Coordinates of C-alpha atoms in Angstrom, one line a residue:
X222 CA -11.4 22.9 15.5
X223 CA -10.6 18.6 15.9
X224 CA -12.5 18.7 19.1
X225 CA -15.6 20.7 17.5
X226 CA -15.4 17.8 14.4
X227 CA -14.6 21.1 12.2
X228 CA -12.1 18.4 10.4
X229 CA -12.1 16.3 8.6
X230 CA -16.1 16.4 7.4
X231 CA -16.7 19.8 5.5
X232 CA -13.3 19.4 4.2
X233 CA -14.4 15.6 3.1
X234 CA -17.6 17.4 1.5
X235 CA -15.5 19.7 -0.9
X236 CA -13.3 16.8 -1.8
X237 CA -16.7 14.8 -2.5
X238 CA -18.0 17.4 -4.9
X239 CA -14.7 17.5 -7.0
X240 CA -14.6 13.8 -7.3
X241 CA -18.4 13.8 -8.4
X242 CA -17.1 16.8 -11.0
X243 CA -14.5 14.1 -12.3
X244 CA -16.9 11.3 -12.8
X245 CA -19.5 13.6 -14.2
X246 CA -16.8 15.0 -17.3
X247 CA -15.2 11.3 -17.2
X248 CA -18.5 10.0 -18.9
X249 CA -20.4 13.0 -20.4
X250 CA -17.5 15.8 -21.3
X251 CA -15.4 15.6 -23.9
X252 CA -13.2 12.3 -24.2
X253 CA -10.1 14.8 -25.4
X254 CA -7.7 15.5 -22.4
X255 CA -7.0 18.9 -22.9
X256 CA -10.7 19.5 -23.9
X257 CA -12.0 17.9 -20.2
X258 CA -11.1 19.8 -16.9
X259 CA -12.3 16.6 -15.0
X260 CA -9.5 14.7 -16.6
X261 CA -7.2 17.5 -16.5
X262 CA -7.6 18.3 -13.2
X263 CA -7.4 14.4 -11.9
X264 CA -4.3 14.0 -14.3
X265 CA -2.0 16.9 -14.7
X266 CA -3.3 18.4 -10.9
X267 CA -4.4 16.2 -8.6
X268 CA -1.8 13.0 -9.2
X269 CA 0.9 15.7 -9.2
X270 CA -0.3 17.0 -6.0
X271 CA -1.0 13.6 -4.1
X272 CA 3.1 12.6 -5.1
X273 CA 4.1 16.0 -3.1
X274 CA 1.4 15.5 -0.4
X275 CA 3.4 12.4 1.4
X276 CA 6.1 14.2 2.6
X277 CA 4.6 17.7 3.5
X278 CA 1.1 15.7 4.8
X279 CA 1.9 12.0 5.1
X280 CA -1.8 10.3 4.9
X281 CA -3.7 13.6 5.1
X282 CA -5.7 12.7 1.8
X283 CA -6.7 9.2 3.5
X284 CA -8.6 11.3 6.3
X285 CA -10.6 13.5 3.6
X286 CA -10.4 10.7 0.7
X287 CA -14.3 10.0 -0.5
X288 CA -13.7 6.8 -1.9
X289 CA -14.6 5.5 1.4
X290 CA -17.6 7.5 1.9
X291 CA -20.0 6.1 -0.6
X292 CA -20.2 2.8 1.2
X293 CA -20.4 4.6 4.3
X294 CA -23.7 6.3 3.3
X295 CA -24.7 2.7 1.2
X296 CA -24.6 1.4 5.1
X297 CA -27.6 3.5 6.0
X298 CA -30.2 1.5 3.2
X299 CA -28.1 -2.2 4.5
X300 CA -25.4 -2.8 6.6
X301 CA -24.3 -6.2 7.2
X302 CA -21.9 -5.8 9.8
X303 CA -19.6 -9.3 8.7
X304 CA -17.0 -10.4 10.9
X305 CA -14.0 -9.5 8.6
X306 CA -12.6 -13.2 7.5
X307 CA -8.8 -14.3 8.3
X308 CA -8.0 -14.5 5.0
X309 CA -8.2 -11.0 4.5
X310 CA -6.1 -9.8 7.4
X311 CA -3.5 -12.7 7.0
X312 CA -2.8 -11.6 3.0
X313 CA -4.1 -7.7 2.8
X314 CA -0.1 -7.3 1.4
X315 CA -0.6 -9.2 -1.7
X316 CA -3.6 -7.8 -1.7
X317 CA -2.5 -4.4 -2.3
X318 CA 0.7 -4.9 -4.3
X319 CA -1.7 -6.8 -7.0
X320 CA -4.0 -4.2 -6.9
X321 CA -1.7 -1.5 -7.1
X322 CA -0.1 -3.4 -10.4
X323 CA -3.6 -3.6 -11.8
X324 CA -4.4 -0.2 -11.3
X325 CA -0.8 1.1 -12.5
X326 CA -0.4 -1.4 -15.7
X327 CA -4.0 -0.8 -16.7
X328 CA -3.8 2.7 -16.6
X329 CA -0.8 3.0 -19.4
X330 CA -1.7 0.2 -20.9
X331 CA -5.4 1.5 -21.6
X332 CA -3.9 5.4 -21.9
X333 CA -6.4 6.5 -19.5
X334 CA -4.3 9.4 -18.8
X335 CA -5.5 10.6 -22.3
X336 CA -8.8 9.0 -22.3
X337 CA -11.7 10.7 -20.0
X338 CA -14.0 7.5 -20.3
X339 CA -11.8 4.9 -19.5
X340 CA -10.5 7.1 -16.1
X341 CA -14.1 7.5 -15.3
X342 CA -14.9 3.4 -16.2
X343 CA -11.3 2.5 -13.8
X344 CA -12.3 5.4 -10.8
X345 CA -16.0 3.5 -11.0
X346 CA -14.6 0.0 -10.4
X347 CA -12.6 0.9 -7.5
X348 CA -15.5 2.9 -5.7
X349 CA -17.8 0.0 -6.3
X350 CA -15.2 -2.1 -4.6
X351 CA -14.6 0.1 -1.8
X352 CA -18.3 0.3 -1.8
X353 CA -19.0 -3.4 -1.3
X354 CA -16.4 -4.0 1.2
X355 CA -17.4 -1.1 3.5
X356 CA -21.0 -2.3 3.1
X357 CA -20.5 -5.8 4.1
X358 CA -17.6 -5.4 7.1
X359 CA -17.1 -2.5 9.9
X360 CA -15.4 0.6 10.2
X361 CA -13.2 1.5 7.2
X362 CA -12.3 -1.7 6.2
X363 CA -11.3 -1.1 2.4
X364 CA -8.7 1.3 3.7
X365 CA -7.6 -0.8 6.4
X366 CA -7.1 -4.3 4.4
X367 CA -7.9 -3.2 0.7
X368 CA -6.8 -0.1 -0.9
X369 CA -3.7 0.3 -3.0
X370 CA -3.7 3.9 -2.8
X371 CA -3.8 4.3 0.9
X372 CA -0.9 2.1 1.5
X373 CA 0.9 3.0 -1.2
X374 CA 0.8 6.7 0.5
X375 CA 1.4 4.8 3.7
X376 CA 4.3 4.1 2.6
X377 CA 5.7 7.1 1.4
X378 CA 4.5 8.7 4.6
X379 CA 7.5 6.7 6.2
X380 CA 9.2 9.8 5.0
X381 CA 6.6 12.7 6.0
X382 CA 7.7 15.4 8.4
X383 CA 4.1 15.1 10.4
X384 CA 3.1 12.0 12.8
X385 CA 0.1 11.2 15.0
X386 CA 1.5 10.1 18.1
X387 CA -0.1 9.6 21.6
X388 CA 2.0 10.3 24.9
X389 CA 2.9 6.7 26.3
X390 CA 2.6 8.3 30.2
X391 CA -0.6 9.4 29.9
X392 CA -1.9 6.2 27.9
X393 CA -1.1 4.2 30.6
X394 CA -1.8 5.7 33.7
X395 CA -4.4 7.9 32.9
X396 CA -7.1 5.8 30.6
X397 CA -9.1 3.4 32.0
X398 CA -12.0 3.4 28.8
X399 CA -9.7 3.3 25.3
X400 CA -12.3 5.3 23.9
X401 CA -9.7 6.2 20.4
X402 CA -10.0 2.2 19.9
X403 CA -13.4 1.1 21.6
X404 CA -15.3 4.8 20.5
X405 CA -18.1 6.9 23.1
X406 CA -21.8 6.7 22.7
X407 CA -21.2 9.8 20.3
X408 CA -18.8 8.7 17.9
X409 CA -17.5 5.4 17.1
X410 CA -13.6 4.7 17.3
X411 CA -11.1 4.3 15.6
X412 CA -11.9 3.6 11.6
X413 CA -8.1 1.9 11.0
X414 CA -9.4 -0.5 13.9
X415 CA -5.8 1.1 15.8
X416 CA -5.2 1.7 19.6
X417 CA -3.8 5.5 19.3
X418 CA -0.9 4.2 22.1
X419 CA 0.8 1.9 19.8
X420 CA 1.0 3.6 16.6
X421 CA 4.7 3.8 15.8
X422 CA 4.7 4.6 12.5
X423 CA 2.7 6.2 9.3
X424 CA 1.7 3.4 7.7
X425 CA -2.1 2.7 8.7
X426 CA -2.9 6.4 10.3
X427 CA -5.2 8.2 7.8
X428 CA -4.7 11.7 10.0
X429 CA -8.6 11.6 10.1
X430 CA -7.7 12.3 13.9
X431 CA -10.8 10.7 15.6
X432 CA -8.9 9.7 18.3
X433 CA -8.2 13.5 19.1
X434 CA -11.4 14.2 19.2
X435 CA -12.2 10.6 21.3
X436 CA -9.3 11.1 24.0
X437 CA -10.4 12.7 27.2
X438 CA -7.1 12.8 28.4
X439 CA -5.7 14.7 24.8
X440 CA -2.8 12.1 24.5
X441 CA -2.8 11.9 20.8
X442 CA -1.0 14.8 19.1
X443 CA -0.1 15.7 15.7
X444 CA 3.6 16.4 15.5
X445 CA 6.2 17.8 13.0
X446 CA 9.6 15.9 13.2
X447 CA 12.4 15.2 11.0
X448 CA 11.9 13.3 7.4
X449 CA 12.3 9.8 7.3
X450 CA 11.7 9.2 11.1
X451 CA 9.6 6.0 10.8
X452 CA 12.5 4.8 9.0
X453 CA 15.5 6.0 11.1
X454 CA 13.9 4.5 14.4
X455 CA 11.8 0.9 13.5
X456 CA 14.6 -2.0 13.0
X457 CA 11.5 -4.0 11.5
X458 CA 8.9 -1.9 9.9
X459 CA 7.3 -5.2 8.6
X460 CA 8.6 -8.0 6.5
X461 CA 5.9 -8.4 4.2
X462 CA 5.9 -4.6 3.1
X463 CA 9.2 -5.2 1.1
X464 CA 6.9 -6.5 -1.7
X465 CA 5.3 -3.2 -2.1
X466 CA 8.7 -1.1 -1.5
X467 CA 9.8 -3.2 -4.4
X468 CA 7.0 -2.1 -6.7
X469 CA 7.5 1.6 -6.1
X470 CA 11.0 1.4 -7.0
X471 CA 10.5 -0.1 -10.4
X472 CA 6.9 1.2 -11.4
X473 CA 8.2 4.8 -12.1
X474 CA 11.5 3.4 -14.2
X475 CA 9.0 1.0 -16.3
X476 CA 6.6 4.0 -16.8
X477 CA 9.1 6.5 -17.7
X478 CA 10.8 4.0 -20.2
X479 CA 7.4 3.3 -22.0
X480 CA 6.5 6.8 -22.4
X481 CA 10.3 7.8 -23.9
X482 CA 9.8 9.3 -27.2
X483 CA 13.0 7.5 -27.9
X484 CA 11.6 4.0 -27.1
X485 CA 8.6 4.1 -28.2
X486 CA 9.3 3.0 -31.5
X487 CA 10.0 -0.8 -30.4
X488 CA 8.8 -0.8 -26.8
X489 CA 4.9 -2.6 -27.6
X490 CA 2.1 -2.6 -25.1
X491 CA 3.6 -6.6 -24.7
X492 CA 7.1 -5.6 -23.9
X493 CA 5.9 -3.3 -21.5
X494 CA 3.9 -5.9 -19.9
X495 CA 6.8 -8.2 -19.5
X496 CA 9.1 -5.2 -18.1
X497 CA 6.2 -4.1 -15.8
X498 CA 5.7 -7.6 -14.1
X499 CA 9.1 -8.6 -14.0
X500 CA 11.3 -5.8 -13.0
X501 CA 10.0 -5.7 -9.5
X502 CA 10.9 -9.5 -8.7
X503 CA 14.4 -8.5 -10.8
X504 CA 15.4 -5.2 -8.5
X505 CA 14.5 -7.6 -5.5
X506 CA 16.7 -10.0 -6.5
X507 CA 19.6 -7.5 -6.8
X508 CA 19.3 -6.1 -3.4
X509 CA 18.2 -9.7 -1.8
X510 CA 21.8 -11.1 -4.0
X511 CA 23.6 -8.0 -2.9
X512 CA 23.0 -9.6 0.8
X513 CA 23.6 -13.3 0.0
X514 CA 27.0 -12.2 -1.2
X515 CA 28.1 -10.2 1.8
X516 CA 26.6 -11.6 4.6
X517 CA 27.5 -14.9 3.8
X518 CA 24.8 -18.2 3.2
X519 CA 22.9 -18.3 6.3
X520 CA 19.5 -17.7 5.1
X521 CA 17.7 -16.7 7.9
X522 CA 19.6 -13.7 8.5
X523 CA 19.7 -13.0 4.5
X524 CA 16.2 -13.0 4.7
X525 CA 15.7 -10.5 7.9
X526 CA 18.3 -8.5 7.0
X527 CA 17.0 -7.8 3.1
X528 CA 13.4 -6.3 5.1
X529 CA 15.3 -3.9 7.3
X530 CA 17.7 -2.9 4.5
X531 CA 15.0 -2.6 2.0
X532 CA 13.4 0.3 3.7
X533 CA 16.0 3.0 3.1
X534 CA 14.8 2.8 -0.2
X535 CA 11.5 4.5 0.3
X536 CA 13.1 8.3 -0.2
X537 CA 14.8 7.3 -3.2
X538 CA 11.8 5.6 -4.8
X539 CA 9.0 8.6 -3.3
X540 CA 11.8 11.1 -4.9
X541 CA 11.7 8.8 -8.4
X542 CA 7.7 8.9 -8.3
X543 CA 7.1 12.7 -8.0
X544 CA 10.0 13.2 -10.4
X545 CA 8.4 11.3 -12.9
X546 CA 5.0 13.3 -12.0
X547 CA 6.1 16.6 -12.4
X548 CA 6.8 16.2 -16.1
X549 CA 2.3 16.1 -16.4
X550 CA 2.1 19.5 -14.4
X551 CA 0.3 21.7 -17.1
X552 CA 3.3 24.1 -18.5
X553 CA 6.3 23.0 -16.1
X554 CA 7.8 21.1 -19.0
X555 CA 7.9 24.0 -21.3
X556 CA 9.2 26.4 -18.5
X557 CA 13.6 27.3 -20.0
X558 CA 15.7 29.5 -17.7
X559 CA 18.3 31.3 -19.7
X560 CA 21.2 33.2 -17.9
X561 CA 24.4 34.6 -19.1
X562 CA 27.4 32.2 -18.6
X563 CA 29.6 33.6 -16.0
X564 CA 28.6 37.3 -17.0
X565 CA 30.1 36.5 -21.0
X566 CA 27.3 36.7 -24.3
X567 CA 27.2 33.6 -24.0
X568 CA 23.3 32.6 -23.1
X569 CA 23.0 29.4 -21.0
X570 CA 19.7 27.7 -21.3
X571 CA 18.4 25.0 -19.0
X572 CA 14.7 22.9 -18.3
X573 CA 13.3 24.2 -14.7
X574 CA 11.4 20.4 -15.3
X575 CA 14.8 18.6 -15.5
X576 CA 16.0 21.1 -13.1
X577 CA 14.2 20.6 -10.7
X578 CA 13.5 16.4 -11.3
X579 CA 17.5 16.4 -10.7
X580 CA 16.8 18.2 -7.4
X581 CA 14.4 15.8 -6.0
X582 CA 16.3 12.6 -7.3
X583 CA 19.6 14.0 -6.0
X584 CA 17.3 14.5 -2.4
X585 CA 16.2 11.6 -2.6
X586 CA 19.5 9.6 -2.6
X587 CA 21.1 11.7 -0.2
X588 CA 17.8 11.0 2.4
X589 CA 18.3 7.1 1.7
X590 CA 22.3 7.4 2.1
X591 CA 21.7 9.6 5.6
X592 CA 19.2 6.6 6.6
X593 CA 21.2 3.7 5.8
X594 CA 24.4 5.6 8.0
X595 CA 21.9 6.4 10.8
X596 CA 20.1 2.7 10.9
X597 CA 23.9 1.1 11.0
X598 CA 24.7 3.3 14.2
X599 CA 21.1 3.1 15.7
X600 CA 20.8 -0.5 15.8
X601 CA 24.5 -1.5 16.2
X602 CA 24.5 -3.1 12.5
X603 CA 28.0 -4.6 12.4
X604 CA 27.9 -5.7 8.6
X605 CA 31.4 -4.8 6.9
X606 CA 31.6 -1.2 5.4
X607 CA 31.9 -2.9 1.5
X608 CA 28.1 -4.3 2.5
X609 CA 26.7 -0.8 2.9
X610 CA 29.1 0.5 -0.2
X611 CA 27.0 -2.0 -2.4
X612 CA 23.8 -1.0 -1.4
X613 CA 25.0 2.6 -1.8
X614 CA 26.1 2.0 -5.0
X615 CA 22.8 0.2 -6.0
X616 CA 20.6 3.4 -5.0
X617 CA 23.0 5.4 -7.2
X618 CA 23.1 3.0 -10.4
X619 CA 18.9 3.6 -9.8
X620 CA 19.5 7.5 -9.5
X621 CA 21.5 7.7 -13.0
X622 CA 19.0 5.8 -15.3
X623 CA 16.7 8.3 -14.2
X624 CA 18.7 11.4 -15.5

């Protein structure tokens, strides 16, 4: 079906035409949530669904996202074909983590969630974006360098059960033309500008699987394997990422605090705004403190040591996320199982929403508790057992305030 180009293009049309459906209700249904299925389905569906999608799918939705593909078509009426600059590459992470801020903060702030218009106006700015970029530079260049939503599912696809690996033997002693980098006279390569032998983790791989197609030897190969792998077997799985893994940890606590019917009487649109840009630099300086005081003053391995340690994080805060999510599934919230108490009249009564958001936190922690174990034996981490209790006992303090 990869080989015939069955996938990912008619799947890519039908997530075209529900996209266009969005931005057609956005700016000429009804501006009421409930009264607009483009909103409601984006909202309450969609979001929802893209949350669960990183650990079943990792970066699947990348490979039939159309965000992409309006500039792709834009390229057929002017292309410019720009050499992409170094100061692009050399700072696409604080690229990304600002973005992602800007897209999360303006969406509470402005209630878009409630508001058709305002999704439609926000969804219009970042195709336009993607638009321009892909029109001015090669290949897939907003999703490479530029998109907040691919690498936010990047990162959560640490933790997905599927990879797109390529078999190191035949890589190297078999191809002579790189055709999954380079591309054929058919089909160009790669669209993440990577060499399919030296992926080695889910970060940049959108799972459009070109390169499947591409190989003549059929070294890539999508596999299943267990959770969390990128994790468990990269020491390093890059230095600058920890100021992303910071904002997912503190984006669904800030979110879930602002919509509490309980705080909303004195948490403003201000306060939030404070909370919002501040907690992530606070929660890294717990976990970046929690190192200083255990591993003693020497900075340089402070420093190295808070990026490795940071990553066992990722199941905790993907778990936090779609917890937080699965309270905007239509219905779920309003789901009560009642059972008899150990066979007595007695009725016992219980959320399947909090039910089931207790599940996923508790798995969650568990996934990052397994990680941290396995990472210390892996690598032959020889930190004292009181520096791994702290760290364990930071996930946990996170896991509480979200019950």
């Amino acid at each position: 079906m990869v080989k015939k180009g069955w996938f990912p293009r008619p799947i890519l049309y039908i997530s075209s035409l529900f996209v266009a459906m969005i931005f057609y209700f956005a700016f000429f249904g009804k501006n009421k949530f409930a009264a607009n299925p483009g909103t409601l389905f984006a909202w309450s569906l969609w979001w929802p669904f893209f949350m669960f999608s990183f650990f079943f799918f990792g970066k699947l939705w990348c490979g039939i996202c159309p965000i992409n593909e309006y500039g792709i078509v834009l390229r057929k009426i002017k292309f410019f074909n720009l050499k992409i600059p170094a100061f692009i590459k050399n700072n696409t992470h604080y690229f990304i983590t600002i973005g992602f801020l800007l897209i999360i903060w303006s969406e509470e702030i402005f209630v878009m969630r409630h508001n058709a218009y305002r999704t439609g106006i926000l969804m219009a700015i970042i195709f336009s974006l993607a638009a321009l970029i892909n029109v001015l530079f090669p290949r897939h260049t907003w999703c490479r360098y530029m998109c907040p939503l691919g690498w936010w599912a990047g990162f959560f696809s640490f933790f997905s059960i599927v990879e797109l690996r390529s078999n190191h033997n035949i890589c190297a002693n078999k191809c002579k033309t790189h055709d999954c980098f380079k591309g054929n006279e058919k089909i160009e390569g790669c669209p993440m500008f990577l060499h399919a032998q030296f992926i080695n983790n889910n970060l940049l791989c959108k799972l459009c699987l070109r390169c499947v197609r591409l190989c003549p030897n059929d070294s890539p190969q999508l596999n299943i394997r267990l959770p969390g792998w990128d994790i468990a077997s990269n020491e390093n799985l890059g230095n600058k990422n920890s100021l992303l893994i910071m904002v997912l940890l503190s984006i669904p606590y800030t979110i879930a605090m602002f919509e509490s019917e309980s705080l909303m009487s004195y948490y403003s649109f201000s306060n939030f705004t404070i909370l919002y840009w501040v907690l992530p630099v606070v929660m890294g300086f717990i976990i970046w403190a929690d190192n200083y005081i255990f591993l003693g003053s020497d900075k340089k391995n402070n420093i190295q040591k808070f990026f490795n340690i940071i990553n066992v994080y990722i199941p905790l805060a993907l778990a936090a996320n779609v917890s937080h999510q699965l309270s905007y599934i239509p219905i779920f919230p309003k789901i009560n199982i009642n059972s008899n108490l150990l066979g007595t009249d007695q009725i016992f009564s219980f959320s399947l929403l909090n039910l089931t958001q207790t599940i996923t936190l508790l798995s969650g922690l568990a996934f990052s508790f397994f990680l941290m174990r396995h990472r210390a034996l892996r690598f032959k981490e020889k930190q004292s057992i009181f520096y791994y209790l702290s760290h364990q006992i930071i996930l946990f303090v996170y896991f509480l305030s979200f019950l």
